[in-house]
JSON list of C-alpha atoms in Angstrom, two decimals:
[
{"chain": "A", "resi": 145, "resn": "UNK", "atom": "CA", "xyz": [-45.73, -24.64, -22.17]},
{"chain": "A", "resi": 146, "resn": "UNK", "atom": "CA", "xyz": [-44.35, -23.34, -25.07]},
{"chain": "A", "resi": 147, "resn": "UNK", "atom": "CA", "xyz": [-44.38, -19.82, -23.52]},
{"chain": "A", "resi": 148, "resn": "UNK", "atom": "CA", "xyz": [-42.64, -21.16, -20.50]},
{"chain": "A", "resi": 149, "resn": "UNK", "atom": "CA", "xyz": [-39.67, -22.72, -22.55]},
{"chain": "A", "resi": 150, "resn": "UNK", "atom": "CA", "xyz": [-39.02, -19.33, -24.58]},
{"chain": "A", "resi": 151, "resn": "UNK", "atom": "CA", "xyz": [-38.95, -17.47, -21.24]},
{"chain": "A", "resi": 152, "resn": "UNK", "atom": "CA", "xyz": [-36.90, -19.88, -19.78]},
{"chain": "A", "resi": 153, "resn": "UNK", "atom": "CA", "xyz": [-34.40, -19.80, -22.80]},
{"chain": "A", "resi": 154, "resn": "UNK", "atom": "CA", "xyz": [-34.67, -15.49, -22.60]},
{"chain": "A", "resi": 155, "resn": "UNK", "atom": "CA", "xyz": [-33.24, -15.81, -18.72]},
{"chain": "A", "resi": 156, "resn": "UNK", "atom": "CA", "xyz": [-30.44, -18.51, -19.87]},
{"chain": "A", "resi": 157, "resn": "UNK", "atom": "CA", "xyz": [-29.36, -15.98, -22.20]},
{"chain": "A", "resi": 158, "resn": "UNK", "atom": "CA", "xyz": [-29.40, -12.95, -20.16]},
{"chain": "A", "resi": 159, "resn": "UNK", "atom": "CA", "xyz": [-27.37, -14.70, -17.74]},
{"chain": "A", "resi": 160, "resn": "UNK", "atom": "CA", "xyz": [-25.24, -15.43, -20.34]},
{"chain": "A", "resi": 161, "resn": "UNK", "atom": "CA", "xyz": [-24.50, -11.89, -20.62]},
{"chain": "A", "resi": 162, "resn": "UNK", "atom": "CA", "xyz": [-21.02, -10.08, -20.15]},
{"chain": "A", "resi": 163, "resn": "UNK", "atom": "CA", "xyz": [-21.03, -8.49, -17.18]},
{"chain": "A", "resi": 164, "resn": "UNK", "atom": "CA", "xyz": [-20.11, -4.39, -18.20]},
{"chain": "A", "resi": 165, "resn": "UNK", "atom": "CA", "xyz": [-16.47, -4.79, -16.27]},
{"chain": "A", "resi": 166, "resn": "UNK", "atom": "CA", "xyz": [-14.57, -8.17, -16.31]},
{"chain": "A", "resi": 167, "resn": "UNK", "atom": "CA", "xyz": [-15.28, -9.60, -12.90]},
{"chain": "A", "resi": 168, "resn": "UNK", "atom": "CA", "xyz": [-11.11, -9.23, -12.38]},
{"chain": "A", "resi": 169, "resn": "UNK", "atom": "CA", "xyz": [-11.08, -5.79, -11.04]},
{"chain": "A", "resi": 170, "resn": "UNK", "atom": "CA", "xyz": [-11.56, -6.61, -7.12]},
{"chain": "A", "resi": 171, "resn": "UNK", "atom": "CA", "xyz": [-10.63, -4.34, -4.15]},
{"chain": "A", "resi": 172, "resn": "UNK", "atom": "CA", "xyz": [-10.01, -5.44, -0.52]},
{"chain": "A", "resi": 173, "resn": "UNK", "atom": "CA", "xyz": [-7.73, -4.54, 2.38]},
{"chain": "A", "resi": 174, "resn": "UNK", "atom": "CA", "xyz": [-4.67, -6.65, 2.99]},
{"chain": "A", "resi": 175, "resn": "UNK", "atom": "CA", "xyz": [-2.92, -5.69, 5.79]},
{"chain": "A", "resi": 176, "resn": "UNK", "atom": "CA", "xyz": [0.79, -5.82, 5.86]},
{"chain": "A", "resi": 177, "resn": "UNK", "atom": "CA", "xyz": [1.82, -5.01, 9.61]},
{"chain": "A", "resi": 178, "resn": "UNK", "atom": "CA", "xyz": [-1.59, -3.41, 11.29]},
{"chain": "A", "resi": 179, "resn": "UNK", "atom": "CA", "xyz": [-5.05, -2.95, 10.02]},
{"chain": "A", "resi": 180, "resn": "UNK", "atom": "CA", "xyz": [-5.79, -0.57, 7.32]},
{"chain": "A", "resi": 181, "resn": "UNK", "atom": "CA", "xyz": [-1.99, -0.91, 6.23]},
{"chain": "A", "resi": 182, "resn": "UNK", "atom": "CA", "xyz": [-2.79, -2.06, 2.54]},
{"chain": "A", "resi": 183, "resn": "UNK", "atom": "CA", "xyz": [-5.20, -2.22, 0.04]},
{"chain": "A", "resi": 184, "resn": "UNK", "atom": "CA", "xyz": [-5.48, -5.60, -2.71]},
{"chain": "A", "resi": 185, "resn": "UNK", "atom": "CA", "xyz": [-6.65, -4.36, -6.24]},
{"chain": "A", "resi": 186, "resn": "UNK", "atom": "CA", "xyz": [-6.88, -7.55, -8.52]},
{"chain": "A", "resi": 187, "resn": "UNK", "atom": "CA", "xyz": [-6.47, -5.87, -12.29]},
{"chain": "A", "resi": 188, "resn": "UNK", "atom": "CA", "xyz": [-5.82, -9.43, -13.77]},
{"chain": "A", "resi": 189, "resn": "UNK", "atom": "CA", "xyz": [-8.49, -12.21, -14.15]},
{"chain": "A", "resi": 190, "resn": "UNK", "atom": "CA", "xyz": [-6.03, -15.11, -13.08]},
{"chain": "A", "resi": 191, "resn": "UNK", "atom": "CA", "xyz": [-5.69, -12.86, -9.39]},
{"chain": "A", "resi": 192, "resn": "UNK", "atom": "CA", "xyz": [-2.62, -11.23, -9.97]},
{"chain": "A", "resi": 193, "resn": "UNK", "atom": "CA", "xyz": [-3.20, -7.32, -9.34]},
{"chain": "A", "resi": 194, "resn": "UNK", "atom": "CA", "xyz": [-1.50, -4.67, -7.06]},
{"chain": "A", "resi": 195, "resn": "UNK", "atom": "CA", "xyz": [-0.71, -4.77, -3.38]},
{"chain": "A", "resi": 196, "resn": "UNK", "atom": "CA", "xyz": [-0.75, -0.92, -2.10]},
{"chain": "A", "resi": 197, "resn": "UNK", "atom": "CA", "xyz": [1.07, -0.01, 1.12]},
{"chain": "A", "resi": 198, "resn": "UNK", "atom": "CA", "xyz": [-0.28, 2.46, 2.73]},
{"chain": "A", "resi": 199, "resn": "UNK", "atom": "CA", "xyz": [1.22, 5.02, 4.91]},
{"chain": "A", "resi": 200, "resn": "UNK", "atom": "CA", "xyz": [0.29, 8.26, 6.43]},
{"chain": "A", "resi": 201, "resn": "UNK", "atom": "CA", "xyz": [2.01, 11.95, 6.95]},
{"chain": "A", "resi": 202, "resn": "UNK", "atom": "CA", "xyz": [1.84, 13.11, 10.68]},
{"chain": "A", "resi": 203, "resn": "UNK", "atom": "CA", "xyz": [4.92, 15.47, 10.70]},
{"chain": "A", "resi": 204, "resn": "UNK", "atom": "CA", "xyz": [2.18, 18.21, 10.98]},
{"chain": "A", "resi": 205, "resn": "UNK", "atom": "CA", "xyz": [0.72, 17.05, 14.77]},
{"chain": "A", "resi": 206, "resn": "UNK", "atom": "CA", "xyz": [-2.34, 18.44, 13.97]},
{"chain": "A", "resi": 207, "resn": "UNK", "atom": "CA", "xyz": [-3.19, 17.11, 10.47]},
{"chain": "A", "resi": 208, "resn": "UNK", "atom": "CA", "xyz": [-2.85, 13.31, 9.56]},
{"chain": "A", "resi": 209, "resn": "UNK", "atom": "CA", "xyz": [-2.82, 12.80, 5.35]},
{"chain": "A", "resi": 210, "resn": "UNK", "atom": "CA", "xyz": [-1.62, 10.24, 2.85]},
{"chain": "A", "resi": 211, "resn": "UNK", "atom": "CA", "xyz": [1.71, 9.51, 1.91]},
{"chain": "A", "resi": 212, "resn": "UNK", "atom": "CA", "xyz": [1.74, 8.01, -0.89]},
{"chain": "A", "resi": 213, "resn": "UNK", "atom": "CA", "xyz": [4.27, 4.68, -1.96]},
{"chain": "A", "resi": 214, "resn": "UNK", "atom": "CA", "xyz": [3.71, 4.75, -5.64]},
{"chain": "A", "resi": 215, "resn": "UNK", "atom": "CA", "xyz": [5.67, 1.28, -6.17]},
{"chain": "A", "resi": 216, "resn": "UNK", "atom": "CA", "xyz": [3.19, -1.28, -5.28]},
{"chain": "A", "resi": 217, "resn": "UNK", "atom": "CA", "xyz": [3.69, -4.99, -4.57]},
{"chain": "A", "resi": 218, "resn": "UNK", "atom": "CA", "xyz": [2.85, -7.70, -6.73]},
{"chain": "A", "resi": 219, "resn": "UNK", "atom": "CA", "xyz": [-0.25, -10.03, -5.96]},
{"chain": "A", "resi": 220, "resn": "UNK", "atom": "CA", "xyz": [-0.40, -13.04, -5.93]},
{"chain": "A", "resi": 221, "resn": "UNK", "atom": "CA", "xyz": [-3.55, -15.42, -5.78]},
{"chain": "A", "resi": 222, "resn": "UNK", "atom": "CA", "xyz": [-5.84, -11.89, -5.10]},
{"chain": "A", "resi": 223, "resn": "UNK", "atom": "CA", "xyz": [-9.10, -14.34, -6.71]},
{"chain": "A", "resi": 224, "resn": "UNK", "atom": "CA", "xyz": [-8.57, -16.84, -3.70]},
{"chain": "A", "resi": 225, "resn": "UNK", "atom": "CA", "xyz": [-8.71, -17.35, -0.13]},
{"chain": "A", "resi": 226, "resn": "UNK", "atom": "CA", "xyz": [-5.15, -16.88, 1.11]},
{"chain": "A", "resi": 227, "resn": "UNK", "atom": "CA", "xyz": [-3.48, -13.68, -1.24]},
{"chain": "A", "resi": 228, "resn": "UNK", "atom": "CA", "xyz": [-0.56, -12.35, -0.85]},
{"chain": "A", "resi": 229, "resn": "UNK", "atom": "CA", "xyz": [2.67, -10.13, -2.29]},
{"chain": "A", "resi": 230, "resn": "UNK", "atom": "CA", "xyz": [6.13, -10.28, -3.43]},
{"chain": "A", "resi": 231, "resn": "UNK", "atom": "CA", "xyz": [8.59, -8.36, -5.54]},
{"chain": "A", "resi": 232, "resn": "UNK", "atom": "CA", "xyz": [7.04, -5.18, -7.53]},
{"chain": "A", "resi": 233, "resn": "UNK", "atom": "CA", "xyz": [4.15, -4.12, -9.87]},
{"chain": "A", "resi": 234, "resn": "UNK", "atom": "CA", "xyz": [4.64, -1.35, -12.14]},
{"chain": "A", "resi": 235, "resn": "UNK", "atom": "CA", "xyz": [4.18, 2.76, -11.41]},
{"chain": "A", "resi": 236, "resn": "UNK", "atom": "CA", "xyz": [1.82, 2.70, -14.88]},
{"chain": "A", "resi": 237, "resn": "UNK", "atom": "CA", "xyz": [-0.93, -0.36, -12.83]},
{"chain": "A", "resi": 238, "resn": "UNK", "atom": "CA", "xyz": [-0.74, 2.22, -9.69]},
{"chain": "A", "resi": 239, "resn": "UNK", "atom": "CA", "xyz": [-1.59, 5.19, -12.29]},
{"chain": "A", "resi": 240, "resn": "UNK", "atom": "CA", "xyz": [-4.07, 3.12, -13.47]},
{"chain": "A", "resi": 241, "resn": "UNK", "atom": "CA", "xyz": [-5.99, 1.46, -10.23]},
{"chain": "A", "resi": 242, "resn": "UNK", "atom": "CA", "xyz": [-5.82, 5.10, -8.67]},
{"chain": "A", "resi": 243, "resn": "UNK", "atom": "CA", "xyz": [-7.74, 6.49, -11.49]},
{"chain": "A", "resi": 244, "resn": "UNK", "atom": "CA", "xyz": [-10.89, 4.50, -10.71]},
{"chain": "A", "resi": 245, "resn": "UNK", "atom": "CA", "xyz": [-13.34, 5.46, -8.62]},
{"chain": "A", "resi": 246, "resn": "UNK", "atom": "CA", "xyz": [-13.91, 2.08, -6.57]},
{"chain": "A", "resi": 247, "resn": "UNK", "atom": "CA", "xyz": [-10.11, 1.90, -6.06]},
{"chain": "A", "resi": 248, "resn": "UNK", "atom": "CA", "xyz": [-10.26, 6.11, -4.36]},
{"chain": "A", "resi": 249, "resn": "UNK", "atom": "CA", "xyz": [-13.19, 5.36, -2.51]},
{"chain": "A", "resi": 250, "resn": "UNK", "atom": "CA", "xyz": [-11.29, 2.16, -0.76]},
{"chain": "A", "resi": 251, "resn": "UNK", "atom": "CA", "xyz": [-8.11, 3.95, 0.15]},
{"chain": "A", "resi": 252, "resn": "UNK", "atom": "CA", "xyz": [-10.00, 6.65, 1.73]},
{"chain": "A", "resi": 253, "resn": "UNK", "atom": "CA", "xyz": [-11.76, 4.85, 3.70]},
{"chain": "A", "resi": 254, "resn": "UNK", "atom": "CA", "xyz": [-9.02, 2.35, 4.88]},
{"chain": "A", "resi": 255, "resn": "UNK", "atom": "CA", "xyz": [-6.50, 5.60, 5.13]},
{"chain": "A", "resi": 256, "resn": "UNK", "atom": "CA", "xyz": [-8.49, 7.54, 7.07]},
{"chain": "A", "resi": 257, "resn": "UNK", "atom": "CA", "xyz": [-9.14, 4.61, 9.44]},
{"chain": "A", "resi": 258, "resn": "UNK", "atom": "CA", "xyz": [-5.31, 4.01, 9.68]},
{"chain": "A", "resi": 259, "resn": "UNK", "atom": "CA", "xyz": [-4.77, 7.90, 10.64]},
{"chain": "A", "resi": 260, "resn": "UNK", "atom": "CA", "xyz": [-7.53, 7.34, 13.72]},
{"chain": "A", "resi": 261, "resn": "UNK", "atom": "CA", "xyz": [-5.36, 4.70, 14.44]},
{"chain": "A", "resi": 262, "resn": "UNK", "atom": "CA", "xyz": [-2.31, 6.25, 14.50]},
{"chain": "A", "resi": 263, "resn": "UNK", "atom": "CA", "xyz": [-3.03, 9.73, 15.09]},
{"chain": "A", "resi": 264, "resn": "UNK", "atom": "CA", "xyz": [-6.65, 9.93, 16.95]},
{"chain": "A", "resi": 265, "resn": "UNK", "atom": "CA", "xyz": [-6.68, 13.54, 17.90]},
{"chain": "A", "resi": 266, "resn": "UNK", "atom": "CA", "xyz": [-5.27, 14.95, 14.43]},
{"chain": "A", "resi": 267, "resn": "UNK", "atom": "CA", "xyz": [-7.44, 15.79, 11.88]},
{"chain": "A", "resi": 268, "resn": "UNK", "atom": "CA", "xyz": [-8.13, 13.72, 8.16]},
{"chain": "A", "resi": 269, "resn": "UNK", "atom": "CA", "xyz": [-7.10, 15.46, 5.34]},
{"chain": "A", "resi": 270, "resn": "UNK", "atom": "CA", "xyz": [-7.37, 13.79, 1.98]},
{"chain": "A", "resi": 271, "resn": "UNK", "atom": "CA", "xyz": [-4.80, 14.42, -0.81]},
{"chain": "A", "resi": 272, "resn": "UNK", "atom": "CA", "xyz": [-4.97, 12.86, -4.04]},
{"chain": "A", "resi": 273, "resn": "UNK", "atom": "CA", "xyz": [-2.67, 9.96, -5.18]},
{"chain": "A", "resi": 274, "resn": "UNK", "atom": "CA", "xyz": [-0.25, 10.55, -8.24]},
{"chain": "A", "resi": 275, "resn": "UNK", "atom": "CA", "xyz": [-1.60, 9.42, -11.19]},
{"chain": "A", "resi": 276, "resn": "UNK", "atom": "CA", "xyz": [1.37, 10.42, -13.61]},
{"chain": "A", "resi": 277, "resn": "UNK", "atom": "CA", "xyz": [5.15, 10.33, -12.90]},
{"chain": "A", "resi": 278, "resn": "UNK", "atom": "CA", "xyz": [5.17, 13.68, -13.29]},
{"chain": "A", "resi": 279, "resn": "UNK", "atom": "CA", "xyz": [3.00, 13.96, -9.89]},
{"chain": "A", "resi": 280, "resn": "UNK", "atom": "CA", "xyz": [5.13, 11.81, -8.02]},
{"chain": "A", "resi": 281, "resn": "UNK", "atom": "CA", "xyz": [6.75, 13.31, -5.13]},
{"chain": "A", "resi": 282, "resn": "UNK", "atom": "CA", "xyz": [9.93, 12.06, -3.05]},
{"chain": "A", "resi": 283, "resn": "UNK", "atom": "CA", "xyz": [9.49, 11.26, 0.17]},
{"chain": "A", "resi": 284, "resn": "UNK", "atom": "CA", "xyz": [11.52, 13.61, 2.14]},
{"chain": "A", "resi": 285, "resn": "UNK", "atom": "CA", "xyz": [13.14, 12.43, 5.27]},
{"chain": "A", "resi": 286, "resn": "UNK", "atom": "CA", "xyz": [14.79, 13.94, 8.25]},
{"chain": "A", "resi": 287, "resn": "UNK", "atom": "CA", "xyz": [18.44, 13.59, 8.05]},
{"chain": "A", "resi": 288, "resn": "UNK", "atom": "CA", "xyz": [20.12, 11.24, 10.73]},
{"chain": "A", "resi": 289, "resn": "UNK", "atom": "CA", "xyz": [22.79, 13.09, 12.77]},
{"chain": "A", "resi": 290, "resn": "UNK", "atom": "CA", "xyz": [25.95, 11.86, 13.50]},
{"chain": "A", "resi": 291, "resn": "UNK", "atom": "CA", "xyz": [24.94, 10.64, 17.04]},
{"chain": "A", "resi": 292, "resn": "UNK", "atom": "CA", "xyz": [22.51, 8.42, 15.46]},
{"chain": "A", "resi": 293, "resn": "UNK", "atom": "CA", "xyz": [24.23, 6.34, 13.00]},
{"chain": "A", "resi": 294, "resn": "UNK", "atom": "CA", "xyz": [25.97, 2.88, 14.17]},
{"chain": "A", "resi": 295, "resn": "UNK", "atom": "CA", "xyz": [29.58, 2.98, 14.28]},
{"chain": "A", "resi": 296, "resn": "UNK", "atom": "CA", "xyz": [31.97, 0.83, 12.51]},
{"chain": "A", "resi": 297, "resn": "UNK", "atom": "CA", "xyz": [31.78, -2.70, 14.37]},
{"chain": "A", "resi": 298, "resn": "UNK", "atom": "CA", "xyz": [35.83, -3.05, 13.40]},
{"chain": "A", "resi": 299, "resn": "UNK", "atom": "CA", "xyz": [36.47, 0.48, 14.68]},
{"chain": "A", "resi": 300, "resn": "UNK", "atom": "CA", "xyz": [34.21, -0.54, 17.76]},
{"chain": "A", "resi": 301, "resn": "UNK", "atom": "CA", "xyz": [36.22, -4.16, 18.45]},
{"chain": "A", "resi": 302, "resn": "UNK", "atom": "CA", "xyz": [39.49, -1.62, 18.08]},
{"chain": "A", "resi": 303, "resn": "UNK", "atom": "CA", "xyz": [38.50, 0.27, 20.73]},
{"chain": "A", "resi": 304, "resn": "UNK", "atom": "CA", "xyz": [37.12, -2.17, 23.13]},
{"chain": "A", "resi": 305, "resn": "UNK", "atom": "CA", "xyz": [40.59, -3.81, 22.79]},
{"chain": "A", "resi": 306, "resn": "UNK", "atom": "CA", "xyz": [42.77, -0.61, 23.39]},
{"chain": "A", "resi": 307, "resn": "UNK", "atom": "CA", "xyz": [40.65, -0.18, 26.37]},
{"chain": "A", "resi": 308, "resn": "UNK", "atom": "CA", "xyz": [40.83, -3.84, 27.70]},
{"chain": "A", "resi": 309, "resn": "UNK", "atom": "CA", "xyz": [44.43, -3.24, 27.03]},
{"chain": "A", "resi": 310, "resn": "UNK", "atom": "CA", "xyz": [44.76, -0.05, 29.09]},
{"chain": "A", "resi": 311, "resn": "UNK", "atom": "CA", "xyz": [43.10, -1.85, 32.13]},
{"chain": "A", "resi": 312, "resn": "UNK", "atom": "CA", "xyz": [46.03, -3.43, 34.07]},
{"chain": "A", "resi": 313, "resn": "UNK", "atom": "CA", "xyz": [45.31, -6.59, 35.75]},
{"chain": "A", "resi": 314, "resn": "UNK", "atom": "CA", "xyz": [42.26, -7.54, 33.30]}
]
C-alpha cells in the first residue's frame, strides 16, 4: 500500500515536470487566400506569434522556388480555435522562427505543395529563408510600361468632354 502511494506520488511529480520547450512554440498552416498560402508560428505563450505569407518564384517556367516576405503578420489568438492576423511582427521573430528546425520543415512542406498548385509541371527547388538582414533580398519586379498604368481620371473626364463637345447634335 505504502509502495503504491510512493509510486503514485513519483508519476504526480514527473508529470509535474517542465516540458524541455515551453508548449508556446506551435506551427500550423493558415491560409490567407488559397491553401498552403501561410504558415502560423505561435512564439508567445498567450498565442500571439508570427503569421508567414508565403509566396513562390515562377519567373523561371521550369523551376518553381520560394520567395520569401520577410515581414510577417502579427497573430492573434494562434493558442485557440479561430486565429488570425493584423498589422506586423518584427524581421528579428522571422530570423528567429526560420532558424528552427520544426518551423523549415513546415514551410517546405506547405511551399512545395503551393508550387504543385500553382505551377504543376515545374520543378521544386528549395532555397533557404533569410535569417539576417543582411540576407534579405528585394523583391524585384517587372517594370509597368506606360500602356499599363491608369490614366489621370481628371485628364480622362477632360477628354471625354472635348470629345462630347466635338460631336454636333449630342
Amino acid at each position: 500500500m505504502q509502495r503504491g502511494l510512493v509510486m503514485a506520488g513519483v508519476m504526480v511529480l514527473l508529470g509535474c515536470t517542465a516540458p524541455a520547450e515551453p508548449p508556446s512554440w506551435r506551427v500550423m498552416p493558415l491560409q490567407r487566400y488559397a491553401p498552403h498560402d501561410g504558415l502560423a508560428v505561435v512564439n508567445q505563450p498567450d498565442g500571439y506569434g508570427l503569421h508567414i505569407f508565403l509566396e513562390t518564384d515562377t519567373s523561371d517556367p521550369a523551376i518553381c522556388r520560394p520567395r520569401w516576405l520577410p515581414d510577417p503578420a502579427r497573430l492573434f489568438n494562434g493558442n485557440g480555435t479561430t486565429p488570425f492576423s493584423s498589422g506586423l511582427a518584427t524581421r528579428n521573430e522571422f530570423f528567429a522562427a526560420v532558424a528552427r528546425n520544426d518551423v523549415t520543415k513546415a514551410l517546405q512542406r506547405e511551399l512545395e505543395a503551393l508550387c504543385k498548385q500553382r505551377a504543376p509541371d515545374a520543378r521544386w527547388l528549395w532555397a533557404e529563408p533569410p535569417r539576417s538582414e543582411a540576407e534579405v533580398l528585394p523583391v524585384q519586379l517587372p517594370a509597368l510600361e506606360q500602356g499599363e498604368l491608369l490614366t489621370n481620371p481628371v485628364d480622362e473626364l477632360e477628354r471625354v468632354e472635348a470629345l462630347l463637345r466635338s460631336q454636333p447634335g449630342l
